[in-house]
Amino acid sequence: MRRTGHRRHLLRIGRRAGRLAEAGRIRGVALGCATLLLALALAALAATHATYAGRSEREVARSPVPAAAGAPAAFLWRADSDSVAGRQFVLFLVVPLRPDAPPPPGLPRWPRPGEAFLSPALREAGRTEGITTRYGTTAGTVAPAGLAGPGEKLAWIRPADDRIPAERPLAAAGFGDPYASAAGDGLRARPEWTFAVMIGGLLLLPAAVLVLLAVRIGARTRDDRIALIEVLGGGRRDRALVALGEAAPAVLAGGLLAAAAVTMAAAADTTVPFVGFRLAAGDLRAWWPLLAAAVAAGPALVLGACALTAALARAAGGRGGGRRVRPVALPGSPARLAVLCPVMLLVAVRGPDLCRPGTPPYVLVNWCGVAGAVLTLPAAVAVGAAAWGRLAARLGRRTGRPAVIVAGSRAAAAPAATARLVSGVLVAVCLLVQVIVWYGQFGDAARAAQATRDRIGDSALVLDASPPPTPGQLAEIVRRSGARAAAVALVGRPDRHEFRIEGDCAALRTLRLDCAPPGGDAPLGVRPADPRVAELVGWYGEATDRRTVRVGDAAAAAGAGGSTQLVLVSTDGRDLSVPAFKEAVFHVLPGGGAVDAIGGEWLTAAHVNADQGRWIVLFGVVGVLAVAGAAGTSGLAEFVRNGRALGRIGVLTGSRRIHLATAVIGVFLPIATAGAVGGAAGVWMALPATSAGASALLDRALPLCAAAVAVLAAVLAAWGGAVAAREADRWRPTGD
């Protein structure tokens, strides 16, 4: 009983010490934020596993089981694809063969001929593209049991004539094949381990940095407390209990916030901000023990770090040579390393020029330069901070501004403090830019497709159907679309290195090509008058030596076999409506077909990569904010420590605004500038990667990251100024 009372007494001492300690509230907020971020990062790992497991289970449930040899089949099945808003999704074409065949998961019944069931996400995304009439009559909505996730775009379609045009449509006996390959979202999803590595690098690592710095805030006071406990005969357990009492309120508050966020996500489907991914609440509830353990592990780890730090630390100068709680600055001048920083920046940008682009040495030299620049950047910041401090102090004396004098003198006297404040932000932003650039880079084909679309828009569309439409079907497709369009066929003979554009005279004249005699070939000019011809040659006939034009029927040429492409061209030069042609194709052709701009399939694939890269931007910005918050709160503790000293200046100036002005100059400006300069330096070091084309993600990530860091810097400066003013108000003149 006495031991229990002793422990409670130590916990109460720690709790009271935390409230009264210098920078106690700053440390409490830092510990709470660190606990929140760590618990959410661990919960994100658990949610990732739950999401992948739930998606795999539902995809297995809807996978068709091939009918055994000689056994009667229940339905015919084929997977196809389409796109809406530039994003690809999967289509399942089905034809039931028996009236008692069970319908697919998520469907109340089989679609009737000419009907389709659409997922909620597909109906929403294709609302402006006429998705509800594209495949025929919309019979209903796919239930969650038939979707890989709440946000999956999916359609179950039954052709109007009950024929699936394919060489061998799958004859299936039912659903639930565990050996079938993934389709839908699972086909485009990256392996689970890649997502776990991304969370570990962009969330867990910054959270660990924030925890370590939060534990060390206010270490000067805890050093004195440890000395007192040792003098009174206390041991490691006593120090740990006092540390637990001090940190427990803030840590528990952060843990409760994390638990509330996870509970809300498990209560209803949640859309992840910026990414747009719909998180299935049912998957989270199915793995609630794992989620609960992840959330509980966050506060436990932070409390363990606080107790372990206090237990292992000794008072300054104590027996046994134990280490202090406070970090000790490294000896030596940073000027030597600072000189290497611009050299490393030059190596990162110009070093790859010595190697052939696209080769491993080219990338390796760039990465070595980036690593060297990141390692030498803190030293360069320290030297620059000292120089800036001396200049600011002189400027403050000339203009008579005490805040500028104080901030400049402090930066000149302690450049390492400024370096600690901004180096983490600089390094984090630089590395984030590198990751985004290398991940979100468009491939050569995607960049070429985007350039083609920029030049000619959608005035030429490629129609891909198997089998190709007949001449009557092609005419009906153009009529149903309501567009002024003509059709030409691109006929390739790779064995003879030949490329031919074939169509009737009206279509050829639309492309400003001469009509040769029917059945005869005319040479295609080197410089076509219509830019669409140049694009078609560049995409489909660049590798050929002989390029000709022939008068004929485009549909018949496409149906003759070989390497052919059907191209729909606008007769008035305006853009054609891709959704209108897609709907016309699905109404005319039994199994539909693909309609897209020239090279559009490459842009669709690039958009999938860019959409997945949004996770990197989201987690990366959160990680940068964590690092910035860690550095900022650590700097605030040092800033508040000077609040009592600034009280004397406040008395002399007769104003409390000096504290806010000093916080703006000493906290806001360095952190906000670090966010902007880090982005600029990251882009500069990424020039070898962006020389061939800009990243699809960088234009959004950089402004978002810089704005988030600036907002955080403003909050920290306002908070630091208010706390410093309150500390200064407590100062009273003494006889020292």
Short mmCIF file of C-alpha atoms in Angstrom, two decimals, residues 266-448:
data_model
loop_
_atom_site.label_atom_id
_atom_site.label_comp_id
_atom_site.label_asym_id
_atom_site.label_seq_id
_atom_site.Cartn_x
_atom_site.Cartn_y
_atom_site.Cartn_z
CA ALA A 266 -14.64 2.77 -38.87
CA ALA A 267 -18.18 4.08 -38.38
CA ALA A 268 -18.79 5.17 -41.99
CA ASP A 269 -16.98 5.13 -45.32
CA THR A 270 -14.51 8.02 -45.39
CA THR A 271 -12.97 9.87 -48.33
CA VAL A 272 -9.26 10.55 -47.81
CA PRO A 273 -8.60 14.27 -48.45
CA PHE A 274 -6.66 15.27 -51.58
CA VAL A 275 -6.36 11.64 -52.71
CA GLY A 276 -10.09 10.99 -53.14
CA PHE A 277 -9.80 7.34 -52.06
CA ARG A 278 -12.86 5.90 -50.32
CA LEU A 279 -11.91 3.94 -47.22
CA ALA A 280 -14.27 1.04 -46.52
CA ALA A 281 -15.52 1.20 -42.93
CA GLY A 282 -16.48 -2.47 -43.03
CA ASP A 283 -12.88 -3.49 -43.69
CA LEU A 284 -11.71 -1.51 -40.67
CA ARG A 285 -14.36 -3.01 -38.43
CA ALA A 286 -13.38 -6.50 -39.56
CA TRP A 287 -9.84 -5.84 -38.28
CA TRP A 288 -10.73 -3.78 -35.19
CA PRO A 289 -8.35 -5.66 -32.83
CA LEU A 290 -5.40 -4.76 -35.05
CA LEU A 291 -6.56 -1.13 -35.31
CA ALA A 292 -7.08 -0.87 -31.55
CA ALA A 293 -3.62 -2.28 -30.89
CA ALA A 294 -2.08 0.20 -33.36
CA VAL A 295 -3.80 3.19 -31.76
CA ALA A 296 -2.87 2.04 -28.24
CA ALA A 297 0.75 1.48 -29.28
CA GLY A 298 1.20 5.20 -30.05
CA PRO A 299 0.71 6.53 -26.48
CA ALA A 300 2.52 3.52 -25.05
CA LEU A 301 5.62 4.19 -27.16
CA VAL A 302 5.68 7.91 -26.34
CA LEU A 303 5.26 7.30 -22.62
CA GLY A 304 7.95 4.65 -22.82
CA ALA A 305 10.31 7.10 -24.52
CA CYS A 306 9.68 9.71 -21.81
CA ALA A 307 10.22 7.21 -18.97
CA LEU A 308 13.29 5.66 -20.58
CA THR A 309 14.91 9.05 -21.22
CA ALA A 310 14.39 10.09 -17.61
CA ALA A 311 15.53 6.73 -16.24
CA LEU A 312 18.77 6.64 -18.23
CA ALA A 313 19.65 10.32 -17.86
CA ARG A 314 21.68 11.72 -15.00
CA ALA A 315 22.14 15.18 -13.67
CA ALA A 316 24.72 17.38 -15.33
CA GLY A 317 28.04 16.44 -13.85
CA GLY A 318 26.54 13.53 -11.86
CA ARG A 319 28.38 10.42 -10.80
CA GLY A 320 29.12 7.72 -13.29
CA GLY A 321 29.47 10.05 -16.25
CA GLY A 322 25.83 9.55 -17.26
CA ARG A 323 24.53 11.60 -20.14
CA ARG A 324 22.27 14.62 -19.86
CA VAL A 325 18.75 14.97 -21.14
CA ARG A 326 19.79 18.02 -23.12
CA PRO A 327 21.64 17.56 -26.42
CA VAL A 328 25.20 18.85 -26.56
CA ALA A 329 26.41 20.78 -29.59
CA LEU A 330 29.15 19.24 -31.66
CA PRO A 331 32.52 21.00 -31.53
CA GLY A 332 34.11 22.67 -34.50
CA SER A 333 33.11 25.29 -37.04
CA PRO A 334 30.51 24.44 -39.72
CA ALA A 335 32.26 26.66 -42.28
CA ARG A 336 34.19 23.75 -43.78
CA LEU A 337 31.05 21.74 -44.51
CA ALA A 338 29.23 24.86 -45.68
CA VAL A 339 31.77 25.33 -48.50
CA LEU A 340 30.89 21.86 -49.81
CA CYS A 341 27.15 22.58 -50.08
CA PRO A 342 27.24 24.60 -53.35
CA VAL A 343 29.70 22.05 -54.75
CA MET A 344 27.25 19.23 -54.02
CA LEU A 345 24.40 21.24 -55.56
CA LEU A 346 26.48 21.63 -58.72
CA VAL A 347 27.28 17.91 -58.76
CA ALA A 348 23.58 17.05 -58.40
CA VAL A 349 22.59 19.19 -61.39
CA ARG A 350 25.60 19.16 -63.75
CA GLY A 351 27.26 15.92 -62.73
CA PRO A 352 24.78 13.71 -64.64
CA ASP A 353 25.73 15.52 -67.86
CA LEU A 354 28.91 13.44 -67.85
CA CYS A 355 26.81 10.27 -68.28
CA ARG A 356 24.32 9.14 -70.86
CA PRO A 357 20.71 10.04 -69.93
CA GLY A 358 18.55 7.17 -68.76
CA THR A 359 21.45 4.99 -67.61
CA PRO A 360 22.09 3.93 -63.97
CA PRO A 361 25.25 6.11 -63.69
CA TYR A 362 23.19 9.14 -64.75
CA VAL A 363 20.74 8.57 -61.88
CA LEU A 364 23.47 7.55 -59.42
CA VAL A 365 25.48 10.76 -59.88
CA ASN A 366 22.36 12.85 -59.32
CA TRP A 367 21.47 10.95 -56.16
CA CYS A 368 25.01 11.24 -54.80
CA GLY A 369 24.92 14.99 -55.36
CA VAL A 370 21.53 15.24 -53.66
CA ALA A 371 22.78 13.21 -50.67
CA GLY A 372 25.88 15.39 -50.34
CA ALA A 373 23.84 18.59 -50.57
CA VAL A 374 21.39 17.39 -47.92
CA LEU A 375 24.22 16.43 -45.54
CA THR A 376 26.02 19.78 -45.91
CA LEU A 377 22.88 21.93 -45.95
CA PRO A 378 22.63 22.40 -42.13
CA ALA A 379 26.20 23.74 -41.98
CA ALA A 380 25.47 26.18 -44.82
CA VAL A 381 22.34 27.33 -43.01
CA ALA A 382 24.29 27.92 -39.79
CA VAL A 383 26.90 30.03 -41.56
CA GLY A 384 24.22 31.95 -43.44
CA ALA A 385 22.23 32.51 -40.24
CA ALA A 386 25.26 34.02 -38.52
CA ALA A 387 25.91 36.37 -41.42
CA TRP A 388 22.24 37.32 -41.61
CA GLY A 389 22.15 37.95 -37.86
CA ARG A 390 25.07 40.39 -37.97
CA LEU A 391 23.52 42.26 -40.89
CA ALA A 392 20.08 42.39 -39.21
CA ALA A 393 21.56 43.64 -35.94
CA ARG A 394 23.34 46.50 -37.73
CA LEU A 395 20.15 47.34 -39.63
CA GLY A 396 18.14 47.32 -36.40
CA ARG A 397 20.56 49.72 -34.75
CA ARG A 398 20.33 52.11 -37.69
CA THR A 399 16.54 52.05 -37.83
CA GLY A 400 16.01 51.89 -34.07
CA ARG A 401 13.99 48.65 -34.05
CA PRO A 402 14.64 46.61 -30.89
CA ALA A 403 13.02 43.42 -32.24
CA VAL A 404 15.36 43.35 -35.23
CA ILE A 405 18.36 43.98 -32.96
CA VAL A 406 17.38 41.16 -30.59
CA ALA A 407 16.59 38.61 -33.34
CA GLY A 408 19.70 39.50 -35.34
CA SER A 409 22.01 39.42 -32.34
CA ARG A 410 20.62 36.07 -31.24
CA ALA A 411 21.08 34.59 -34.73
CA ALA A 412 24.65 35.92 -34.89
CA ALA A 413 25.53 34.64 -31.42
CA ALA A 414 23.83 31.23 -31.77
CA PRO A 415 23.66 30.26 -35.46
CA ALA A 416 23.30 26.59 -34.50
CA ALA A 417 19.87 27.37 -33.01
CA THR A 418 18.69 28.85 -36.30
CA ALA A 419 20.19 25.92 -38.17
CA ARG A 420 18.31 23.46 -35.96
CA LEU A 421 15.14 25.44 -36.54
CA VAL A 422 15.22 25.35 -40.35
CA SER A 423 17.51 22.51 -41.44
CA GLY A 424 14.93 19.82 -40.81
CA VAL A 425 12.37 21.67 -42.92
CA LEU A 426 14.86 22.26 -45.73
CA VAL A 427 16.00 18.65 -45.83
CA ALA A 428 12.46 17.25 -45.60
CA VAL A 429 11.14 19.46 -48.42
CA CYS A 430 14.16 18.72 -50.65
CA LEU A 431 13.77 14.98 -50.22
CA LEU A 432 10.01 15.15 -50.73
CA VAL A 433 10.50 17.00 -54.03
CA GLN A 434 12.94 14.32 -55.16
CA VAL A 435 10.50 11.52 -54.36
CA ILE A 436 7.62 13.29 -56.09
CA VAL A 437 9.65 14.08 -59.20
CA TRP A 438 10.98 10.58 -59.70
CA TYR A 439 7.62 8.94 -58.97
CA GLY A 440 5.31 11.30 -60.85
CA GLN A 441 7.42 11.65 -63.98
CA PHE A 442 5.47 11.07 -67.19
CA GLY A 443 6.95 8.49 -69.53
CA ASP A 444 8.05 9.37 -73.06
CA ALA A 445 4.83 8.03 -74.63
CA ALA A 446 2.61 9.91 -72.17
CA ARG A 447 4.48 13.17 -72.76
CA ALA A 448 4.14 12.66 -76.53
#
